[in-house]
């Protein structure tokens, strides 16, 4: 989640505990209630059962082991290439770096850099010009006196979102899922400095009239500190044009996962779904409903993450992609 919400986040910190305990049933759109649970689709169940918490953990550890993923660090292209190779290892043969130039001041010094989104594509067989996107940002930052050029683990924020995206890509290739429309798995650069990777991609998509039907953003989805798994809760942030999609996501959580859901849109402008929504694409933003005490610190480590919780978030993302893309 971008550093620009850091002060706001801490200002709301006292509210967070109350949110966790009281608002998992909150819904900003009461006209769209959750209907009674339908019977799970056996095909979807057979797909999502392949999502593994150990796999998600391994991707987070891989990214943490890179030392830093700060957007202005010298290894920024290496980070993108490592993610690109991981997508390729799943058998996705259409993976590319989407590069853009960024000028940004940091600590009163101007940096001119090339930044790299990673885009892995599985082309649809019926309506390939319609696009469904899942992703999250791969850069990270610390907001203390620590040096982000040297070490930033960024496990939950946001290796967890990248790992969720990678795991769904792995599983869909594993089961040989053939989508009706094109699915793009995207990890975004320079989110922490101002959502630059997603502004770049969404802006270009809009200029070229790309038919993006849905954008699923995962940011900070592997933290849950409370011991009671029965109260696992994911906050699903929506936008003015995506309330119905959010209701579909809530229903998917109820039917296919152990997650409760919340709809608190306080931080809707602070992650990579926001530029897509601003360009009038339907977007959702998934984030744990538990306030991460390690946010933007050197203690945001793999060892502090809950990958079983993250697996459940990955499941609902996967369900949405499959439900909207079955060619049968």
Short mmCIF file of N, CA and C in Angstrom, two decimals, residues 62-123:
data_model
loop_
_atom_site.label_atom_id
_atom_site.label_comp_id
_atom_site.label_asym_id
_atom_site.label_seq_id
_atom_site.Cartn_x
_atom_site.Cartn_y
_atom_site.Cartn_z
N UNK A 62 10.98 -15.72 -1.77
CA UNK A 62 11.83 -15.37 -2.91
C UNK A 62 11.99 -13.87 -3.04
N UNK A 63 10.89 -13.15 -2.91
CA UNK A 63 10.93 -11.70 -3.05
C UNK A 63 11.62 -11.05 -1.86
N UNK A 64 11.35 -11.53 -0.67
CA UNK A 64 12.03 -11.00 0.51
C UNK A 64 13.54 -11.20 0.40
N UNK A 65 13.95 -12.35 -0.14
CA UNK A 65 15.38 -12.67 -0.24
C UNK A 65 16.13 -11.77 -1.22
N UNK A 66 15.41 -10.98 -2.00
CA UNK A 66 16.08 -10.06 -2.92
C UNK A 66 16.66 -8.85 -2.20
N UNK A 67 16.42 -8.75 -0.90
CA UNK A 67 17.03 -7.71 -0.09
C UNK A 67 16.18 -6.46 -0.03
N UNK A 68 16.02 -5.80 -1.17
CA UNK A 68 15.12 -4.66 -1.26
C UNK A 68 14.39 -4.72 -2.59
N UNK A 69 13.19 -4.17 -2.59
CA UNK A 69 12.44 -4.00 -3.83
C UNK A 69 11.98 -2.55 -3.94
N UNK A 70 12.74 -1.66 -3.32
CA UNK A 70 12.44 -0.24 -3.39
C UNK A 70 12.52 0.20 -4.85
N UNK A 71 11.55 0.99 -5.27
CA UNK A 71 11.41 1.33 -6.69
C UNK A 71 12.59 2.10 -7.26
N UNK A 72 13.36 2.78 -6.41
CA UNK A 72 14.50 3.55 -6.90
C UNK A 72 15.82 2.81 -6.72
N UNK A 73 15.78 1.61 -6.17
CA UNK A 73 17.01 0.84 -5.96
C UNK A 73 17.53 0.30 -7.28
N UNK A 74 18.80 -0.01 -7.31
CA UNK A 74 19.45 -0.42 -8.56
C UNK A 74 18.99 -1.79 -9.06
N UNK A 75 18.36 -2.59 -8.20
CA UNK A 75 17.94 -3.93 -8.59
C UNK A 75 16.49 -3.98 -9.07
N UNK A 76 15.89 -2.83 -9.35
CA UNK A 76 14.45 -2.82 -9.67
C UNK A 76 14.13 -3.66 -10.90
N UNK A 77 15.01 -3.66 -11.91
CA UNK A 77 14.75 -4.49 -13.09
C UNK A 77 14.96 -5.97 -12.74
N UNK A 78 15.93 -6.26 -11.91
CA UNK A 78 16.16 -7.65 -11.49
C UNK A 78 14.93 -8.22 -10.81
N UNK A 79 14.27 -7.40 -10.00
CA UNK A 79 13.04 -7.85 -9.32
C UNK A 79 11.99 -8.21 -10.35
N UNK A 80 11.79 -7.34 -11.33
CA UNK A 80 10.77 -7.59 -12.36
C UNK A 80 11.12 -8.83 -13.18
N UNK A 81 12.38 -8.99 -13.51
CA UNK A 81 12.80 -10.16 -14.30
C UNK A 81 12.59 -11.45 -13.52
N UNK A 82 12.87 -11.43 -12.22
CA UNK A 82 12.65 -12.63 -11.40
C UNK A 82 11.17 -13.02 -11.39
N UNK A 83 10.29 -12.06 -11.29
CA UNK A 83 8.85 -12.33 -11.34
C UNK A 83 8.46 -12.84 -12.72
N UNK A 84 9.01 -12.24 -13.76
CA UNK A 84 8.74 -12.67 -15.13
C UNK A 84 9.13 -14.14 -15.32
N UNK A 85 10.31 -14.50 -14.84
CA UNK A 85 10.76 -15.89 -14.97
C UNK A 85 9.88 -16.85 -14.19
N UNK A 86 9.36 -16.40 -13.06
CA UNK A 86 8.47 -17.27 -12.27
C UNK A 86 7.18 -17.55 -13.05
N UNK A 87 6.60 -16.53 -13.67
CA UNK A 87 5.44 -16.76 -14.52
C UNK A 87 5.78 -17.74 -15.64
N UNK A 88 6.92 -17.55 -16.27
CA UNK A 88 7.33 -18.44 -17.37
C UNK A 88 7.50 -19.87 -16.90
N UNK A 89 7.94 -20.05 -15.65
CA UNK A 89 8.14 -21.41 -15.13
C UNK A 89 6.84 -22.18 -14.99
N UNK A 90 5.72 -21.47 -14.97
CA UNK A 90 4.40 -22.12 -14.89
C UNK A 90 3.91 -22.56 -16.26
N UNK A 91 4.62 -22.17 -17.31
CA UNK A 91 4.21 -22.53 -18.66
C UNK A 91 3.49 -21.42 -19.40
N UNK A 92 3.51 -20.22 -18.85
CA UNK A 92 2.92 -19.06 -19.56
C UNK A 92 3.98 -18.52 -20.51
N UNK A 93 3.69 -18.57 -21.79
CA UNK A 93 4.71 -18.18 -22.77
C UNK A 93 4.60 -16.74 -23.23
N UNK A 94 3.58 -16.02 -22.77
CA UNK A 94 3.43 -14.62 -23.14
C UNK A 94 3.62 -13.77 -21.89
N UNK A 95 4.87 -13.46 -21.58
CA UNK A 95 5.22 -12.65 -20.40
C UNK A 95 6.16 -11.54 -20.86
N UNK A 96 5.88 -10.32 -20.44
CA UNK A 96 6.68 -9.19 -20.91
C UNK A 96 6.84 -8.17 -19.81
N UNK A 97 7.90 -7.36 -19.95
CA UNK A 97 8.10 -6.21 -19.09
C UNK A 97 7.47 -5.00 -19.76
N UNK A 98 6.66 -4.29 -19.02
CA UNK A 98 6.01 -3.08 -19.49
C UNK A 98 6.75 -1.90 -18.85
N UNK A 99 7.64 -1.28 -19.59
CA UNK A 99 8.55 -0.29 -19.01
C UNK A 99 8.04 1.13 -19.20
N UNK A 100 8.40 1.98 -18.27
CA UNK A 100 8.07 3.40 -18.36
C UNK A 100 9.10 4.19 -17.56
N UNK A 101 9.30 5.42 -17.96
CA UNK A 101 10.29 6.27 -17.29
C UNK A 101 9.62 7.06 -16.16
N UNK A 102 10.34 7.19 -15.07
CA UNK A 102 9.83 7.90 -13.90
C UNK A 102 10.87 8.86 -13.37
N UNK A 103 10.46 10.10 -13.17
CA UNK A 103 11.27 11.07 -12.45
C UNK A 103 10.61 11.33 -11.11
N UNK A 104 11.34 11.14 -10.05
CA UNK A 104 10.75 11.23 -8.72
C UNK A 104 11.77 11.76 -7.72
N UNK A 105 11.35 12.69 -6.89
CA UNK A 105 12.19 13.16 -5.80
C UNK A 105 12.07 12.22 -4.61
N UNK A 106 13.21 11.88 -4.03
CA UNK A 106 13.22 11.13 -2.79
C UNK A 106 14.32 11.71 -1.91
N UNK A 107 13.93 12.09 -0.71
CA UNK A 107 14.86 12.75 0.21
C UNK A 107 15.56 13.93 -0.47
N UNK A 108 14.76 14.72 -1.18
CA UNK A 108 15.19 15.96 -1.85
C UNK A 108 16.19 15.75 -2.98
N UNK A 109 16.31 14.52 -3.44
CA UNK A 109 17.17 14.22 -4.59
C UNK A 109 16.29 13.71 -5.73
N UNK A 110 16.53 14.18 -6.95
CA UNK A 110 15.75 13.77 -8.11
C UNK A 110 16.35 12.52 -8.74
N UNK A 111 15.52 11.51 -8.90
CA UNK A 111 15.93 10.26 -9.53
C UNK A 111 15.18 10.11 -10.85
N UNK A 112 15.92 9.79 -11.90
CA UNK A 112 15.33 9.48 -13.20
C UNK A 112 15.57 8.00 -13.47
N UNK A 113 14.50 7.23 -13.53
CA UNK A 113 14.64 5.77 -13.62
C UNK A 113 13.69 5.20 -14.66
N UNK A 114 14.02 3.99 -15.11
CA UNK A 114 13.08 3.15 -15.83
C UNK A 114 12.45 2.21 -14.81
N UNK A 115 11.14 2.07 -14.91
CA UNK A 115 10.38 1.18 -14.05
C UNK A 115 9.76 0.09 -14.90
N UNK A 116 9.42 -1.06 -14.25
CA UNK A 116 9.01 -2.22 -15.01
C UNK A 116 7.82 -2.93 -14.36
N UNK A 117 6.66 -2.79 -14.99
CA UNK A 117 5.56 -3.70 -14.67
C UNK A 117 5.83 -5.04 -15.31
N UNK A 118 5.27 -6.09 -14.74
CA UNK A 118 5.37 -7.43 -15.33
C UNK A 118 3.98 -7.87 -15.74
N UNK A 119 3.83 -8.28 -17.01
CA UNK A 119 2.52 -8.65 -17.54
C UNK A 119 2.59 -10.06 -18.14
N UNK A 120 1.86 -10.99 -17.53
CA UNK A 120 1.75 -12.36 -18.04
C UNK A 120 0.34 -12.55 -18.58
N UNK A 121 0.22 -13.10 -19.79
CA UNK A 121 -1.07 -13.15 -20.47
C UNK A 121 -1.46 -14.56 -20.88
N UNK A 122 -2.69 -14.94 -20.54
CA UNK A 122 -3.31 -16.14 -21.08
C UNK A 122 -4.45 -15.66 -21.97
N UNK A 123 -4.34 -15.88 -23.26
CA UNK A 123 -5.28 -15.32 -24.22
C UNK A 123 -6.60 -16.09 -24.24
#
